[in-house]
PDB file of C-alpha atoms in Angstrom:
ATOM      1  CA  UNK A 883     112.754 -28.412  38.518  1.00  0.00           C
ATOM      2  CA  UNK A 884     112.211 -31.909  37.137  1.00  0.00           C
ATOM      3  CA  UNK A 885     113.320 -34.431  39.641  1.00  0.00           C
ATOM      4  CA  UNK A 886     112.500 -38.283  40.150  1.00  0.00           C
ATOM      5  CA  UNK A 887     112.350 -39.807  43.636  1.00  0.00           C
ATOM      6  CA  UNK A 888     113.007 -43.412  44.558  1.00  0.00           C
ATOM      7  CA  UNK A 889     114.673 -45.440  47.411  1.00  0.00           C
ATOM      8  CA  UNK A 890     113.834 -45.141  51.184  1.00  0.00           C
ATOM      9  CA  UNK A 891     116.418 -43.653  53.892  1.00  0.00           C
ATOM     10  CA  UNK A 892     118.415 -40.533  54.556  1.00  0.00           C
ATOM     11  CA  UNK A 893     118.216 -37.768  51.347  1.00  0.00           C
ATOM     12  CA  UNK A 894     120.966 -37.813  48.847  1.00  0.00           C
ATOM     13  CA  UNK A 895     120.227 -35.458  45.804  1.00  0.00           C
ATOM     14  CA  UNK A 896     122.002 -36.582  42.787  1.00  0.00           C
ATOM     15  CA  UNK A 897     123.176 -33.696  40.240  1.00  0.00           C
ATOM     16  CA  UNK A 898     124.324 -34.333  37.151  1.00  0.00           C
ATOM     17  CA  UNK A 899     127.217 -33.551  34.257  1.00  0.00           C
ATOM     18  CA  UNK A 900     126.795 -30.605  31.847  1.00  0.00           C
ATOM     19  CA  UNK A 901     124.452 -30.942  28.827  1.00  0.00           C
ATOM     20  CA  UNK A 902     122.628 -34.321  30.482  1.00  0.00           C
ATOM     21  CA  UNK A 903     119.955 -34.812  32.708  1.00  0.00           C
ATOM     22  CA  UNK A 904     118.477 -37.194  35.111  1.00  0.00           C
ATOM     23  CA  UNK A 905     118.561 -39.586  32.807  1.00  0.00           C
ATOM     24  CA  UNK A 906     122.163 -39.593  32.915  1.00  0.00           C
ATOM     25  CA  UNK A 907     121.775 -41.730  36.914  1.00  0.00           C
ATOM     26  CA  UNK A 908     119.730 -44.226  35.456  1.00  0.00           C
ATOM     27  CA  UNK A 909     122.521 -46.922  36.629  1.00  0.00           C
ATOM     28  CA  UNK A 910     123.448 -45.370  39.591  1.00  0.00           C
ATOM     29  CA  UNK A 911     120.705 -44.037  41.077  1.00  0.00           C
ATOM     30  CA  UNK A 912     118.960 -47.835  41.208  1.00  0.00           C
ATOM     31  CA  UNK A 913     122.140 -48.609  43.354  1.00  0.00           C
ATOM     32  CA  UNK A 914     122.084 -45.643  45.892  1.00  0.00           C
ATOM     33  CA  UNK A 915     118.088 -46.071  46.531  1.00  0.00           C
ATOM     34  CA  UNK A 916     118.646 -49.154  48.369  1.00  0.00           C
ATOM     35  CA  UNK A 917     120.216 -47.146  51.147  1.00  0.00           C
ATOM     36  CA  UNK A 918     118.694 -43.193  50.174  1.00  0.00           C
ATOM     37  CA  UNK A 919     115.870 -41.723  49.487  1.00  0.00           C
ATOM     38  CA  UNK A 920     117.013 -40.502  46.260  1.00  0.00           C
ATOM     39  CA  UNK A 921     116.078 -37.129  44.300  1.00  0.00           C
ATOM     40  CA  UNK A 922     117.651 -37.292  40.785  1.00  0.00           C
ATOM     41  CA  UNK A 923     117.110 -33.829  39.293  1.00  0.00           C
ATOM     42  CA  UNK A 924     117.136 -32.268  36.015  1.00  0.00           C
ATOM     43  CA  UNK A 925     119.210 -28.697  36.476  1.00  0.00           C
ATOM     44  CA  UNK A 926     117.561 -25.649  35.259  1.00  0.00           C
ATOM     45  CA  UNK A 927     117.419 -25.506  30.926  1.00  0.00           C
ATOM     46  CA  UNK A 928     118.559 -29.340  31.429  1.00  0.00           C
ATOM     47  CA  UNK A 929     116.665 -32.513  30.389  1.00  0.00           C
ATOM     48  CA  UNK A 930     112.748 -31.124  31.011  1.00  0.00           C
ATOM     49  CA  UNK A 931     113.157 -28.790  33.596  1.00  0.00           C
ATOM     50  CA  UNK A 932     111.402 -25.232  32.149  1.00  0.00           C
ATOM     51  CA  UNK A 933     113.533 -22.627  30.475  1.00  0.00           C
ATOM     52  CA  UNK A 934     113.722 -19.187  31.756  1.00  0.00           C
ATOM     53  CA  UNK A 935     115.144 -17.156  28.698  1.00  0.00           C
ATOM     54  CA  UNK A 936     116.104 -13.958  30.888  1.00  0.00           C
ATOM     55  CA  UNK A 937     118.322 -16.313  33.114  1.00  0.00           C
ATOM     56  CA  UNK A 938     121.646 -16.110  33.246  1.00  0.00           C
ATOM     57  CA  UNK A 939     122.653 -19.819  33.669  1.00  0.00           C
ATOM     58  CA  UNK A 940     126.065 -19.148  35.629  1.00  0.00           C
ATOM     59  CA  UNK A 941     126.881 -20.923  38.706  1.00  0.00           C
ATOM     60  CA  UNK A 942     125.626 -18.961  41.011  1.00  0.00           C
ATOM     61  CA  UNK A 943     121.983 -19.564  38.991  1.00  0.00           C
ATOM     62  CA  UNK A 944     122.311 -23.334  39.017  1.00  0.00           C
ATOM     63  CA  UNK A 945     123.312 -23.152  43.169  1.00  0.00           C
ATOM     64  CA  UNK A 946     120.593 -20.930  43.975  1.00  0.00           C
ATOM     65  CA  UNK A 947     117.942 -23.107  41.851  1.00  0.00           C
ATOM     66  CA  UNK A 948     119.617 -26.449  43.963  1.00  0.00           C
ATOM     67  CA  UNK A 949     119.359 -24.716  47.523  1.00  0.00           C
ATOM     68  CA  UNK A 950     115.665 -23.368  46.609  1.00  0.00           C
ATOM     69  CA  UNK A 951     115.160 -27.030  46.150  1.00  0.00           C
ATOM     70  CA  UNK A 952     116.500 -28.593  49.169  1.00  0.00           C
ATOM     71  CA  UNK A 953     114.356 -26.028  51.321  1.00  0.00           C
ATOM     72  CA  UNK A 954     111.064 -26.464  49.069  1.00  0.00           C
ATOM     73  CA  UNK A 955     111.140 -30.021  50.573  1.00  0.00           C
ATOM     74  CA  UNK A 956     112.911 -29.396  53.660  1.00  0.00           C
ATOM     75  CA  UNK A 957     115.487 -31.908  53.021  1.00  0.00           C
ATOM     76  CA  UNK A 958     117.988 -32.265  56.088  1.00  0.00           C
ATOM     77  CA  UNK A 959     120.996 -34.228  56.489  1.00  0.00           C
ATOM     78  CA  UNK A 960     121.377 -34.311  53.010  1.00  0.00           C
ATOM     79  CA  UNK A 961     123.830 -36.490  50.657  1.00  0.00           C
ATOM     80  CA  UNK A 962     124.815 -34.618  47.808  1.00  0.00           C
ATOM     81  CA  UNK A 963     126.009 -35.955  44.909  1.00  0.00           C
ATOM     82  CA  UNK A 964     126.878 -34.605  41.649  1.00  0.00           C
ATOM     83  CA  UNK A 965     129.418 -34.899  38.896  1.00  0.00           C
ATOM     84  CA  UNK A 966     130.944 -32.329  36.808  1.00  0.00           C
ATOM     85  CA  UNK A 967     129.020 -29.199  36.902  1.00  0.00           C
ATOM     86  CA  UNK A 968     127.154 -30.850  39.320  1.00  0.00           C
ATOM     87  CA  UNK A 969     130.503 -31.690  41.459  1.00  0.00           C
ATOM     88  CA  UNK A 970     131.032 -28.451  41.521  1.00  0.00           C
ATOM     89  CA  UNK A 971     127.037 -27.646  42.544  1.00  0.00           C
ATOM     90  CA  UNK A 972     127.854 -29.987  45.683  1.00  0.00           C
ATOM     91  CA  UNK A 973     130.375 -28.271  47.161  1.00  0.00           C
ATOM     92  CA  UNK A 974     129.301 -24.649  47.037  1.00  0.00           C
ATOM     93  CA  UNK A 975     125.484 -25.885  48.056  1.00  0.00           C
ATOM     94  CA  UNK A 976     126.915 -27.177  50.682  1.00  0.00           C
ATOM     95  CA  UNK A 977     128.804 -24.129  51.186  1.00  0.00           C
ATOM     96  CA  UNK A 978     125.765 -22.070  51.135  1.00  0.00           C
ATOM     97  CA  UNK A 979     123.939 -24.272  53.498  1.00  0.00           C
ATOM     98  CA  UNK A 980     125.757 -26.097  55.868  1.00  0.00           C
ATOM     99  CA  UNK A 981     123.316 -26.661  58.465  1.00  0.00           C
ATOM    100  CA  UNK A 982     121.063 -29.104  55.760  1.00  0.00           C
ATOM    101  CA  UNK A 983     123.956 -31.024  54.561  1.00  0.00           C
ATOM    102  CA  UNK A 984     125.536 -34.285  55.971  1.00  0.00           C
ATOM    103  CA  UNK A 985     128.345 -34.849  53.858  1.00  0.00           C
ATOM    104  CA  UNK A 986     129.549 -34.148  49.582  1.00  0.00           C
ATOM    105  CA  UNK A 987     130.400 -36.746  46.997  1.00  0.00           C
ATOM    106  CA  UNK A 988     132.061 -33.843  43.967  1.00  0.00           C
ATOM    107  CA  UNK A 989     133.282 -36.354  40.709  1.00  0.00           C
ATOM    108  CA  UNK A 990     135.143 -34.974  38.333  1.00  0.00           C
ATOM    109  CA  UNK A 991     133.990 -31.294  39.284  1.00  0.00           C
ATOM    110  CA  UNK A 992     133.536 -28.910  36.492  1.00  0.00           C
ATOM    111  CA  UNK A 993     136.282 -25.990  37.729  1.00  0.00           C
ATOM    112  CA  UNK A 994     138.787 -25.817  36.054  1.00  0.00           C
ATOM    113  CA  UNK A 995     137.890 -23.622  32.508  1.00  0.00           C
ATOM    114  CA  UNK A 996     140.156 -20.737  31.345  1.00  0.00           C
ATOM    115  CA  UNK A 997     138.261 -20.744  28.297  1.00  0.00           C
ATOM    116  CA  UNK A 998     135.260 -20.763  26.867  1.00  0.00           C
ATOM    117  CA  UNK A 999     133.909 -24.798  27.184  1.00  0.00           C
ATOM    118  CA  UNK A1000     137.338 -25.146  27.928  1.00  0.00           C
ATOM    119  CA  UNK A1001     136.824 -28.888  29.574  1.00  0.00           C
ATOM    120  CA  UNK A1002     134.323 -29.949  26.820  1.00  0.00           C
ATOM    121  CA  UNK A1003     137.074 -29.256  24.270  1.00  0.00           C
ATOM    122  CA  UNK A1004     139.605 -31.600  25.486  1.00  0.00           C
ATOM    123  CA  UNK A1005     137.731 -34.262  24.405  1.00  0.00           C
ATOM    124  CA  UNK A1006     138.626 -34.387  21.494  1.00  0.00           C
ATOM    125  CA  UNK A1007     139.640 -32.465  18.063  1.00  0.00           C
ATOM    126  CA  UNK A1008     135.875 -32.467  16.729  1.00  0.00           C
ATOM    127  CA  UNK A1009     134.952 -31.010  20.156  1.00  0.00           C
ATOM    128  CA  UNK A1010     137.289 -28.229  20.361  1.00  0.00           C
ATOM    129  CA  UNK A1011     136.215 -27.183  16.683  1.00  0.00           C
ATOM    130  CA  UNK A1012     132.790 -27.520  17.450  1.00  0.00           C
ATOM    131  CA  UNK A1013     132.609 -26.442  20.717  1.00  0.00           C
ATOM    132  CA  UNK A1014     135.124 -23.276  20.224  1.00  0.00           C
ATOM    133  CA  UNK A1015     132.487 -22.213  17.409  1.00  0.00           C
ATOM    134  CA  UNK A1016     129.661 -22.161  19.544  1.00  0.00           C
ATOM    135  CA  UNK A1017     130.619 -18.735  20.816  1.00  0.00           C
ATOM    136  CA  UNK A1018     131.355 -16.575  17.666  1.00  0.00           C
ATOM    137  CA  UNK A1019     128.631 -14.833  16.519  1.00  0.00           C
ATOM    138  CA  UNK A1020     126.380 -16.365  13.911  1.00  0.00           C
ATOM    139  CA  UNK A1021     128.309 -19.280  13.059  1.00  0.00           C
ATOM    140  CA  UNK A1022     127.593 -20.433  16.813  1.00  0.00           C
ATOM    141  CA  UNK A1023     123.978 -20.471  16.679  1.00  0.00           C
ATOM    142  CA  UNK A1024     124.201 -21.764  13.511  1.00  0.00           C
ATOM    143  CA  UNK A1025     126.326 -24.596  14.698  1.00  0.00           C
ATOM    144  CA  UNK A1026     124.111 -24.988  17.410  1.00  0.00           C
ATOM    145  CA  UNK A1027     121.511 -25.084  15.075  1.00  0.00           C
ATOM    146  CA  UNK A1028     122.490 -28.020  13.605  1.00  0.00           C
ATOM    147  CA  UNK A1029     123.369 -30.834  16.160  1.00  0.00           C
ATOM    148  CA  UNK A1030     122.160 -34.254  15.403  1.00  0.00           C
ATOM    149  CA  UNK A1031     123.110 -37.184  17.388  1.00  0.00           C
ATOM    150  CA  UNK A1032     126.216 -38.058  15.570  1.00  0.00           C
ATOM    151  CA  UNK A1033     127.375 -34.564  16.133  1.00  0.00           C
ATOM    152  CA  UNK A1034     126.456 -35.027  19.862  1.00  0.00           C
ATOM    153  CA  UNK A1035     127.982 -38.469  20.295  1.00  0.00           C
ATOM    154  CA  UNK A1036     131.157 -37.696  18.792  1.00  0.00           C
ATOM    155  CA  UNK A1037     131.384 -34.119  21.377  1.00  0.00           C
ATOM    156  CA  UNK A1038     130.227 -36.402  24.086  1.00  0.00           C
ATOM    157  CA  UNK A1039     132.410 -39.956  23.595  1.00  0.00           C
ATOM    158  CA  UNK A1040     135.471 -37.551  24.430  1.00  0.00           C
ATOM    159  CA  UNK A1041     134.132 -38.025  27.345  1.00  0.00           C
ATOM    160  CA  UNK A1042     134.385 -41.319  28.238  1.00  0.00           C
ATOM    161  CA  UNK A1043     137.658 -43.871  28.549  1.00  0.00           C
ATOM    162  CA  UNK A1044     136.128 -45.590  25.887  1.00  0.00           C
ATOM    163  CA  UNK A1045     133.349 -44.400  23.682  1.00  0.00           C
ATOM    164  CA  UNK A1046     131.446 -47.073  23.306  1.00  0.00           C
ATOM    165  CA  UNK A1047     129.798 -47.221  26.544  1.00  0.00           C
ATOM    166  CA  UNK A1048     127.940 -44.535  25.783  1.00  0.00           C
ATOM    167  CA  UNK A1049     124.567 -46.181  25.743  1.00  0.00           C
ATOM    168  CA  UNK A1050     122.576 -45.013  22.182  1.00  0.00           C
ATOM    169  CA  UNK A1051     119.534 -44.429  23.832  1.00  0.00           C
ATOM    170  CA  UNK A1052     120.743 -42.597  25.829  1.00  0.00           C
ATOM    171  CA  UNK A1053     122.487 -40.541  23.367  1.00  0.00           C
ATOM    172  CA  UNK A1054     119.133 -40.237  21.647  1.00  0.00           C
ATOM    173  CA  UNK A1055     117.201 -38.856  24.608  1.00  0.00           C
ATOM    174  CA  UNK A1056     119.811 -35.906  25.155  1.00  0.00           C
ATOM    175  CA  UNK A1057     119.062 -35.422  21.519  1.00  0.00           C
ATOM    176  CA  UNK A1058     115.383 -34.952  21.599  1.00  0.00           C
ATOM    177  CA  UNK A1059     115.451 -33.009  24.137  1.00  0.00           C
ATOM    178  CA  UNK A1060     117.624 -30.686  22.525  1.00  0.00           C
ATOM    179  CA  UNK A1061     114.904 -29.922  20.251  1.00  0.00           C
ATOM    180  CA  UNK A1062     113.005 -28.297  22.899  1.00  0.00           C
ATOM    181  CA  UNK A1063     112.391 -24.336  21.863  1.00  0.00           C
ATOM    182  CA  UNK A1064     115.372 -22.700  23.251  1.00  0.00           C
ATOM    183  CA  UNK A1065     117.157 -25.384  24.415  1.00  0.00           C
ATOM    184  CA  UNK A1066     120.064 -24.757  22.530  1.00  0.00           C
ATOM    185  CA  UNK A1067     120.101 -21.304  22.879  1.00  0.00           C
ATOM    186  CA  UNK A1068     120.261 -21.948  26.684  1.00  0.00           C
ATOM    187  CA  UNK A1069     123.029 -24.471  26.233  1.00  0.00           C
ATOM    188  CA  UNK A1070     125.005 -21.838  24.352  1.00  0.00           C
ATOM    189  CA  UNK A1071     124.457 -19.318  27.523  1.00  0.00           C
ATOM    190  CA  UNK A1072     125.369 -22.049  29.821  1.00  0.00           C
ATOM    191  CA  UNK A1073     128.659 -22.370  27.811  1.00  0.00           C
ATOM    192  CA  UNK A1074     129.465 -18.366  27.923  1.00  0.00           C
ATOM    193  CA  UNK A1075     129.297 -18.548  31.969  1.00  0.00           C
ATOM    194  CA  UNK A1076     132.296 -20.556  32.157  1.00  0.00           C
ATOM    195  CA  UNK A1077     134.294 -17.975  34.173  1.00  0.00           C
ATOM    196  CA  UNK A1078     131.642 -18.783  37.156  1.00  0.00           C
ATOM    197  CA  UNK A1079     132.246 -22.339  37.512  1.00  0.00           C
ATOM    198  CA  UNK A1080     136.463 -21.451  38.085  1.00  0.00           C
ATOM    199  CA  UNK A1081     135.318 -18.846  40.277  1.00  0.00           C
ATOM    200  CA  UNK A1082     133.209 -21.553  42.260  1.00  0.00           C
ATOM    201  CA  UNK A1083     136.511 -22.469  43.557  1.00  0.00           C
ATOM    202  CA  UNK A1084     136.344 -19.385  45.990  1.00  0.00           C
ATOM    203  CA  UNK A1085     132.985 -21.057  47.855  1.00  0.00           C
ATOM    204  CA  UNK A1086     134.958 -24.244  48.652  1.00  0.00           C
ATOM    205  CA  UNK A1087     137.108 -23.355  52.008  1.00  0.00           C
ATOM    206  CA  UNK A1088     133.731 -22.766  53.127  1.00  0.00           C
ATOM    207  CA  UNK A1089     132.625 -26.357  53.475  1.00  0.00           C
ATOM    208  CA  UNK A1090     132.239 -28.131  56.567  1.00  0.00           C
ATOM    209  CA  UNK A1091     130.462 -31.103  55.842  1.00  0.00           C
ATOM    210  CA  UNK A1092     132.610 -34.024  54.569  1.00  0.00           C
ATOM    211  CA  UNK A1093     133.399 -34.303  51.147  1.00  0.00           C
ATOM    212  CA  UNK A1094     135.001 -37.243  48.919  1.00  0.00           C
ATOM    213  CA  UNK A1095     136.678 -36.491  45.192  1.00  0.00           C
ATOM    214  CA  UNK A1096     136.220 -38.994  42.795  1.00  0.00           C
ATOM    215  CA  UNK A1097     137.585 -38.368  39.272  1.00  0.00           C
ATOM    216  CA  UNK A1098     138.230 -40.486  36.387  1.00  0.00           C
ATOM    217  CA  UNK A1099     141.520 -41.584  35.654  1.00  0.00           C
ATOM    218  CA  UNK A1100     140.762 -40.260  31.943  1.00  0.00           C
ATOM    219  CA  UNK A1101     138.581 -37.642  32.951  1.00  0.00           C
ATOM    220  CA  UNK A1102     139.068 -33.841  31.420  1.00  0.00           C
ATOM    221  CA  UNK A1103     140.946 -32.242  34.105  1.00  0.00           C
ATOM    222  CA  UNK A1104     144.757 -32.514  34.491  1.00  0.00           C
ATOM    223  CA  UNK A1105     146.444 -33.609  37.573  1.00  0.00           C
ATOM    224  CA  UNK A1106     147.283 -29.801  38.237  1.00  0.00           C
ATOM    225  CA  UNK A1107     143.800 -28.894  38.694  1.00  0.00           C
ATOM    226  CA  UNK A1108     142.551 -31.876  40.332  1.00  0.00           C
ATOM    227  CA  UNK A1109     145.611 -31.187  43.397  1.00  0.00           C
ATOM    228  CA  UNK A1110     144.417 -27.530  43.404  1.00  0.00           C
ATOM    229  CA  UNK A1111     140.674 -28.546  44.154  1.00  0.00           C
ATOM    230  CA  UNK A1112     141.789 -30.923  47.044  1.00  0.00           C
ATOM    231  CA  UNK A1113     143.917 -28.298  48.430  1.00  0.00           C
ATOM    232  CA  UNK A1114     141.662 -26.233  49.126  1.00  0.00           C
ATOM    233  CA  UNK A1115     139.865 -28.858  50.737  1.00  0.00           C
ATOM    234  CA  UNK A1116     142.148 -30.345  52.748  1.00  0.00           C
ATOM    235  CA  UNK A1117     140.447 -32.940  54.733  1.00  0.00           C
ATOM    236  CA  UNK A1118     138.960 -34.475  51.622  1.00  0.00           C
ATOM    237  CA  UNK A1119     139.661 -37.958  50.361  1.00  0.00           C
ATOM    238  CA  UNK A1120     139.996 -38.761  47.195  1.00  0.00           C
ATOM    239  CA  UNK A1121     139.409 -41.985  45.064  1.00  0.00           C
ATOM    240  CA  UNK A1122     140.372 -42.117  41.270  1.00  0.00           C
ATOM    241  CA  UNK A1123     138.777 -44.576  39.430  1.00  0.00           C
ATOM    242  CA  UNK A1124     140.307 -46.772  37.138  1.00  0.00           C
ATOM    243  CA  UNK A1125     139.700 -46.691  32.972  1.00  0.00           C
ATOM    244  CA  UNK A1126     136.453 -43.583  33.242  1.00  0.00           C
ATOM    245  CA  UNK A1127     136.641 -40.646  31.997  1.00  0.00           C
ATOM    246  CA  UNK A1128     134.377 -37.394  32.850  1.00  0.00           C
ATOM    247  CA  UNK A1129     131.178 -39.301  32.716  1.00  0.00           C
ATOM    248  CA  UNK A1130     131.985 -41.772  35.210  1.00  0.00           C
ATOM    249  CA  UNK A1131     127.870 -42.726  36.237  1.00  0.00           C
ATOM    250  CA  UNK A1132     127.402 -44.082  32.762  1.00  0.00           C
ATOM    251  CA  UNK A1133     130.611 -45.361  32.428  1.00  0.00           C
ATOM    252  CA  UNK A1134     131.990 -46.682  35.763  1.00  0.00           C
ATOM    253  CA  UNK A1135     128.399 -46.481  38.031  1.00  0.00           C
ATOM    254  CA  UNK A1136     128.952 -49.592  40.106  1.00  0.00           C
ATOM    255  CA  UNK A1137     132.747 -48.689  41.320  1.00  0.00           C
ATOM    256  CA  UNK A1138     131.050 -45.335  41.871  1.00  0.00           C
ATOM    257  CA  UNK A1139     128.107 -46.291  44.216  1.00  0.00           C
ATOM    258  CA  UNK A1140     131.070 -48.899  46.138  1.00  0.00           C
ATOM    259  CA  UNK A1141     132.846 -45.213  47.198  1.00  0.00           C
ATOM    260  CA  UNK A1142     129.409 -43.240  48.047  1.00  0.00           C
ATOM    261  CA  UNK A1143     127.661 -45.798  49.911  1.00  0.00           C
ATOM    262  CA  UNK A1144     131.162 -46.592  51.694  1.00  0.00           C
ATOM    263  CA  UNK A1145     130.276 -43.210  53.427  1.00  0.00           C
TER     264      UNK A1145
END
């Protein structure tokens, strides 16, 4: 995988929402690597990590691909860090591998679908049309097909509290590299294993290490599923930050860093 390394200190590995990439920490990851040694990675099919067609891009696919990076570079008494699919990543790495992890920072995790791109399509109306289409045959690739940037901003400012901090560059760099050759094919498939990341819910009673929620006050999931997550974690805090929605490292980065580097 992709991954950028900067800071000095203990390992925290930073993974981030669905459809973004490292990219997406470029305001939080600054913060953290005064105090980590910070390893920002782009997930498998994400940002410019290689494409394996064949794969099935489920949870268990993106965990696997995490873990086979902690123990490439032997990383112990790991931070981990992610938000949204990559909240949910945190907690069943650190499932999987206890002994290598120190403690779990899981914002606004990703768990909560009971349909397909069920979370992406409460952002908005556009979303849920767009979105919902994505999986019917044809018309989904097509759809797919065709994303520009204003297609892409619109999906992705349901997102946020308020739209307009998504930064336009930034917005522009998710869309080049969704003209990578099968990029959006692999989004698509990353879309159809939604059942996995609910199912990721089984992996968290496992957990030993300490773990912090942080969601957005404005963030996708409803107050339902964000008590169901904690109870089955019962010795986690959990901070809610005010005015952010789902992508709270673009939108809300310095509040953010205050909770992980609070410990």
């Amino acid at each position: 995988m992709r991954y950028e390394k900067s800071g000095e200190g203990p390992p925290l590995v930073l993974m981030h929402t669905i459809r973004t990439q490292l990219e997406y920490f470029r305001s939080l990851a600054p913060i953290l690597a005064k105090s980590y040694t910070v390893y920002a990675i782009d997930l498998p099919g994400h940002g410019h990590s290689p494409i394996d067609p064949p794969a099935p891009f489920d949870e268990p696919y993106f965990r696997r691909s995490v873990i086979g990076f902690i123990e490439k570079f032997d990383l112990t008494g790991v931070t981990l860090v992610g938000e949204s699919i990559g909240g949910a990543l945190a907690l069943t790495v650190a499932a999987a591998i206890p002994q290598r992890i120190e403690r779990v920072f899981s914002i606004n995790p990703y768990d909560y679908d009971t349909r397909y791109g069920d979370g992406l399509r409460r952002g908005n109306w556009f979303a849920n049309l767009i979105i919902g289409s994505l999986q019917i045959p044809v018309l989904g690739a097509f759809n797919a097909a065709i994303e520009n940037k204003m297609v892409l901003g619109k999906i992705m400012g349901g997102g946020y509290h308020d739209p307009r901090k998504l930064p336009s560059d930034l917005l522009a760099e998710f869309g080049r590299v969704a003209n990578r050759p099968g990029y959006k094919r692999i989004a698509r498939k990353v879309l159809a294993g939604w059942r996995s990341w609910s199912e990721a819910r089984d992996q968290y009673r496992l957990v030993s290490a300490p773990v912090t929620l942080v969601y957005g006050d404005s963030d996708w999931s409803r107050p339902n599923e964000r008590e169901r997550t904690r109870a089955l974690l019962p010795d986690a805090r959990m901070f809610t930050l005010r005015n952010t929605g789902h992508f709270s490292a673009v939108e809300n980065p310095s509040e953010l860093a205050s909770i992980i580097l609070g410990g």
